[in-house]
Short mmCIF file of C-alpha atoms in Angstrom, two decimals:
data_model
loop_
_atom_site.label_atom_id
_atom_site.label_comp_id
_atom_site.label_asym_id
_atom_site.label_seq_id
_atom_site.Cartn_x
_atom_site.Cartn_y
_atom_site.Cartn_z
CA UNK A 13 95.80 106.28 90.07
CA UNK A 14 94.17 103.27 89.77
CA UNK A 15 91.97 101.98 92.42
CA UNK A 16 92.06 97.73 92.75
CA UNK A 17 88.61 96.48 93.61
CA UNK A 18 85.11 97.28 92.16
CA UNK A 19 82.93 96.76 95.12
CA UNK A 20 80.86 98.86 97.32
CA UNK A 21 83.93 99.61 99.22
CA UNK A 22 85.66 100.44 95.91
CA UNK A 23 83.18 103.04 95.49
CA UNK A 24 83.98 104.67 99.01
CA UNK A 25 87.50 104.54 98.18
CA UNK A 26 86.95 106.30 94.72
CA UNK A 27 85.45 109.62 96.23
CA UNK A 28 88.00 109.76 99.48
CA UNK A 29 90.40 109.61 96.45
CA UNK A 30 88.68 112.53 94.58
CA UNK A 31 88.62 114.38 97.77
CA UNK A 32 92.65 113.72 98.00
CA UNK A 33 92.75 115.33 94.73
CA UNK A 34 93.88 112.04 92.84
CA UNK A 35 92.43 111.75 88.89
CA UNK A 36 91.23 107.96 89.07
CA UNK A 37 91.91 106.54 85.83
CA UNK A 38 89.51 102.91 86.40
CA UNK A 39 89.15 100.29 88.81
CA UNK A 40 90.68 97.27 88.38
CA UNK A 41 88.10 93.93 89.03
CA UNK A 42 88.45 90.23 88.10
CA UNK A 43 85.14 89.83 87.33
CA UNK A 44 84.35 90.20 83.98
CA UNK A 45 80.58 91.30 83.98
CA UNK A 46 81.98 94.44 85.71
CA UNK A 47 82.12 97.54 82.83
CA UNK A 48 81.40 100.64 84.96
CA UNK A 49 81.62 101.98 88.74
CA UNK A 50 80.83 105.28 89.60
CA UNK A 51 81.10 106.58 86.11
CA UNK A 52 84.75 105.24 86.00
CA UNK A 53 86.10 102.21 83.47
CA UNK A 54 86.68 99.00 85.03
CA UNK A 55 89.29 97.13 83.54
CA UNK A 56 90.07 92.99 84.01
CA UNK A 57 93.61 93.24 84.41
CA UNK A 58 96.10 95.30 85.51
CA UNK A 59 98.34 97.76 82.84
CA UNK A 60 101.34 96.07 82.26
CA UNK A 61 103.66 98.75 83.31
CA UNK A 62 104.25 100.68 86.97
CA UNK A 63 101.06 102.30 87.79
CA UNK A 64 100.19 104.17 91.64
CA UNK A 65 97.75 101.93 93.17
CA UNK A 66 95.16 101.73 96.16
CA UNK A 67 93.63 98.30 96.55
CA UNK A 68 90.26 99.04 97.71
CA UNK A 69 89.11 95.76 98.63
CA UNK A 70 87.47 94.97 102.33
CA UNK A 71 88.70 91.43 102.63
CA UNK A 72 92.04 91.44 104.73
CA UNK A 73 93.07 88.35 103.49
CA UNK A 74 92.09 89.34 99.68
CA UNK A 75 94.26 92.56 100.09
CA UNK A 76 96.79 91.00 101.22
CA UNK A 77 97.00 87.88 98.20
CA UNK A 78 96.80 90.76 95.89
CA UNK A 79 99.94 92.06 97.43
CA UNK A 80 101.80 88.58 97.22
CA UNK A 81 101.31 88.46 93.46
CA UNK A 82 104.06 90.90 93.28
CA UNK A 83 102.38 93.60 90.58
CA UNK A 84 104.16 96.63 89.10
CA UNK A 85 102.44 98.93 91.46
CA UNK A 86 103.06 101.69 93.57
CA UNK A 87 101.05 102.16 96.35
CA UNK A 88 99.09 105.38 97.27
CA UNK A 89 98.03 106.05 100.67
CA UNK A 90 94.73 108.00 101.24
CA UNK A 91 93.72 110.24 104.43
CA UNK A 92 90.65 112.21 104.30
CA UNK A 93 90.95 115.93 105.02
CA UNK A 94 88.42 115.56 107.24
CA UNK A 95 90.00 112.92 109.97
CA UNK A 96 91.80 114.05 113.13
CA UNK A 97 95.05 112.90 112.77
CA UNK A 98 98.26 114.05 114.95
CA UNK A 99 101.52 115.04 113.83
CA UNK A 100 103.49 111.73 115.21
CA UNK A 101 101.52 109.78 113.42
CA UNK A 102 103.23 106.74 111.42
CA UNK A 103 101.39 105.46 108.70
CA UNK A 104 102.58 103.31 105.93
CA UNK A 105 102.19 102.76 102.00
CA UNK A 106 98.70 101.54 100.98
CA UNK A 107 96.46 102.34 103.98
CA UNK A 108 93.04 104.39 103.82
CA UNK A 109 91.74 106.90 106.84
CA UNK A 110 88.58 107.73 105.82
CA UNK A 111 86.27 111.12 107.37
CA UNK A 112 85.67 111.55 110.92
CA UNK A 113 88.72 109.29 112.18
CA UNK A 114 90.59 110.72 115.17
CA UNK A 115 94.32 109.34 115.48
CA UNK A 116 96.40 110.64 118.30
CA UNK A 117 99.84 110.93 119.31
CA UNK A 118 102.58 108.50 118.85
CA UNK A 119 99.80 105.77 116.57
CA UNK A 120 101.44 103.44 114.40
CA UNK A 121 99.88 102.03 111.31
CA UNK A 122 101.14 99.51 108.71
CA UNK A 123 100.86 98.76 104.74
CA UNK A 124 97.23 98.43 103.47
CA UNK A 125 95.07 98.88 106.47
CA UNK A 126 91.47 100.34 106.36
CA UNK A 127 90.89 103.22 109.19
CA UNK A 128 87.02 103.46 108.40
CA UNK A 129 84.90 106.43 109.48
CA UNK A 130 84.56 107.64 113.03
CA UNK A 131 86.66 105.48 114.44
CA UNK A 132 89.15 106.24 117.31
CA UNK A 133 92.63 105.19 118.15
CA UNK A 134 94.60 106.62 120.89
CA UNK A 135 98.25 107.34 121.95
CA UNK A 136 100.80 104.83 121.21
CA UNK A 137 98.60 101.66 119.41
CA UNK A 138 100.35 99.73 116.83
CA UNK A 139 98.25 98.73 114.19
CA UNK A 140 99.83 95.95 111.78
CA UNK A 141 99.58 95.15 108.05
CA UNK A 142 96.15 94.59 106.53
CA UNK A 143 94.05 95.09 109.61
CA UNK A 144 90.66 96.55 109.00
CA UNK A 145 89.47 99.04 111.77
CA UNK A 146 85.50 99.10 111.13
CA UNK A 147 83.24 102.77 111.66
CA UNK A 148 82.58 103.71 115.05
CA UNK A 149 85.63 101.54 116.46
CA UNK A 150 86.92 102.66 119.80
CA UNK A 151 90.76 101.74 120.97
CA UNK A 152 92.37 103.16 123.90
CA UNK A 153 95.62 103.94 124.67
CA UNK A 154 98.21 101.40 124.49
CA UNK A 155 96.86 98.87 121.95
CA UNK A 156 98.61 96.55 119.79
CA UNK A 157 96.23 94.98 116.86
CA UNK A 158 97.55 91.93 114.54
CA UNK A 159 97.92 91.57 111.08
CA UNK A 160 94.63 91.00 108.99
CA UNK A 161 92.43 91.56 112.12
CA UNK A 162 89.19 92.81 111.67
CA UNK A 163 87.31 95.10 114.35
CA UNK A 164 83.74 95.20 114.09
CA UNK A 165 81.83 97.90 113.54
CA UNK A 166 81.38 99.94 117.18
CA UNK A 167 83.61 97.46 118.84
CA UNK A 168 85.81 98.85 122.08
CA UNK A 169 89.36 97.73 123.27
CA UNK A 170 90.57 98.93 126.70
CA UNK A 171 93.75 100.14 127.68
CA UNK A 172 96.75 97.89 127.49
CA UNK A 173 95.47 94.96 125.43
CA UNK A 174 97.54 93.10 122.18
CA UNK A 175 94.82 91.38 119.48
CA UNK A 176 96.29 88.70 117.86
CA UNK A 177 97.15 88.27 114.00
CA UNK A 178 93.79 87.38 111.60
CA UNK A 179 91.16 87.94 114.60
CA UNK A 180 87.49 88.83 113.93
CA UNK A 181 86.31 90.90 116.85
CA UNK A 182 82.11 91.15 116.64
CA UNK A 183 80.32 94.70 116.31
CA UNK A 184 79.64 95.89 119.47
CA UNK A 185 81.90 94.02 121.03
CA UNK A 186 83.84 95.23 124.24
CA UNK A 187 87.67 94.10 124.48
CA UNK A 188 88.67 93.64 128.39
CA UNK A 189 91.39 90.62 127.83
CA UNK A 190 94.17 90.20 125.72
CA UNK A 191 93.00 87.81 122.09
CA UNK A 192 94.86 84.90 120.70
CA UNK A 193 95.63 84.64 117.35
CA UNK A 194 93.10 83.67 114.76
CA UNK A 195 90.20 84.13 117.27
CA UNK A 196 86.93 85.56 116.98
CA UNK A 197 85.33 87.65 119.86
CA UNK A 198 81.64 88.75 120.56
CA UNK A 199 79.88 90.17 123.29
CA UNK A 200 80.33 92.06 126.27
CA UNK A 201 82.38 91.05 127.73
CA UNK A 202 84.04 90.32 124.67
CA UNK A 203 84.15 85.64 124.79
CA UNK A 204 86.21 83.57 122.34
CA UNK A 205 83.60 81.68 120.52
CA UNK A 206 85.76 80.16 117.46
CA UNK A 207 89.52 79.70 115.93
CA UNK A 208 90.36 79.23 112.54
CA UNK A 209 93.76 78.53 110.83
CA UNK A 210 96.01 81.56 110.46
CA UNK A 211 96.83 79.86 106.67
CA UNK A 212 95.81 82.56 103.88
#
């Protein structure tokens, strides 16, 4: 496989990958004064043939324009051996659970998302495309999360709640009220401080 993105969360990505068993055969980066990561080859453009791909990039919105270019690629999905994750689980092409995640019953999680360590989701949250669930995040039951939102690291959602698309919810941050689209959230309890366009 080839792993699409050289950074620091590349290299995360590259050992939950060996721990999955795959041979990584380089990254792929489109910056040029990138030659080596981790002991692997990085390459400045992508083989021009059908190739299994994870795109191990922590932008939403950069995940998601790699995407739209329509490459050749087949997309791997990665779950650590060492998350929590039940049985009913649905989890689509693309997305990364990394160690110490606990998903229970009836979750459902869409193309390229990024389940990073320790966080929690319980029963029955729907987790769209491209969203980007930070360590230590807590969501209870019930919860539906946007495309290309971004939780914060340590951030908790109650019960019930729906997150809109392309959201930024601060670290720490605690959830009591449904968000609109394109806001961010800080504090506790959790105020809109900003919007932005939902254009990527």
């Amino acid at each position: 496989m080839y792993l699409y993105g050289a950074s620091g969360h590349g290299k995360v990505v590259a050992e939950i990958a060996e721990e999955c068993g795959y041979n990584i055969e380089a990254y792929i980066d489109e910056n040029p004064s990138k030659e080596r990561v981790l002991n692997y080859t990085v390459i400045h453009e992508a083989p021009p043939y059908d190739i299994e791909v994870l795109i191990s990039i922590g932008n939403n919105r950069l995940r998601k324009r790699v995407v739209n270019r329509g490459e050749h690629f087949n997309y791997v999905t990665l779950l650590h051996p060492k998350a929590i994750l039940s049985k009913r689980l649905k989890i689509e092409e693309g997305t990364i659970v990394m160690p110490g995640v606990t998903i229970n019953a009836a979750v459902r999680i869409g193309k390229h998302c990024i389940i990073n360590t320790n966080a929690s989701i319980d029963h029955d949250c729907v987790i769209e495309d491209f969203v980007h669930i930070s360590p230590n995040v807590a969501l209870a039951g019930n919860i539906y999360v946007g495309e290309g939102t971004h939780i914060g690291i340590g951030a908790s959602v109650i019960q019930g709640i729906e997150i809109g698309k392309w959201c930024t919810i601060g670290a720490g941050a605690v959830i009591i009220s449904d968000v609109p689209d394109g806001a961010t959230v800080v504090g506790n309890p959790g105020k809109v401080i900003k919007s932005r366009s939902l254009n990527i």
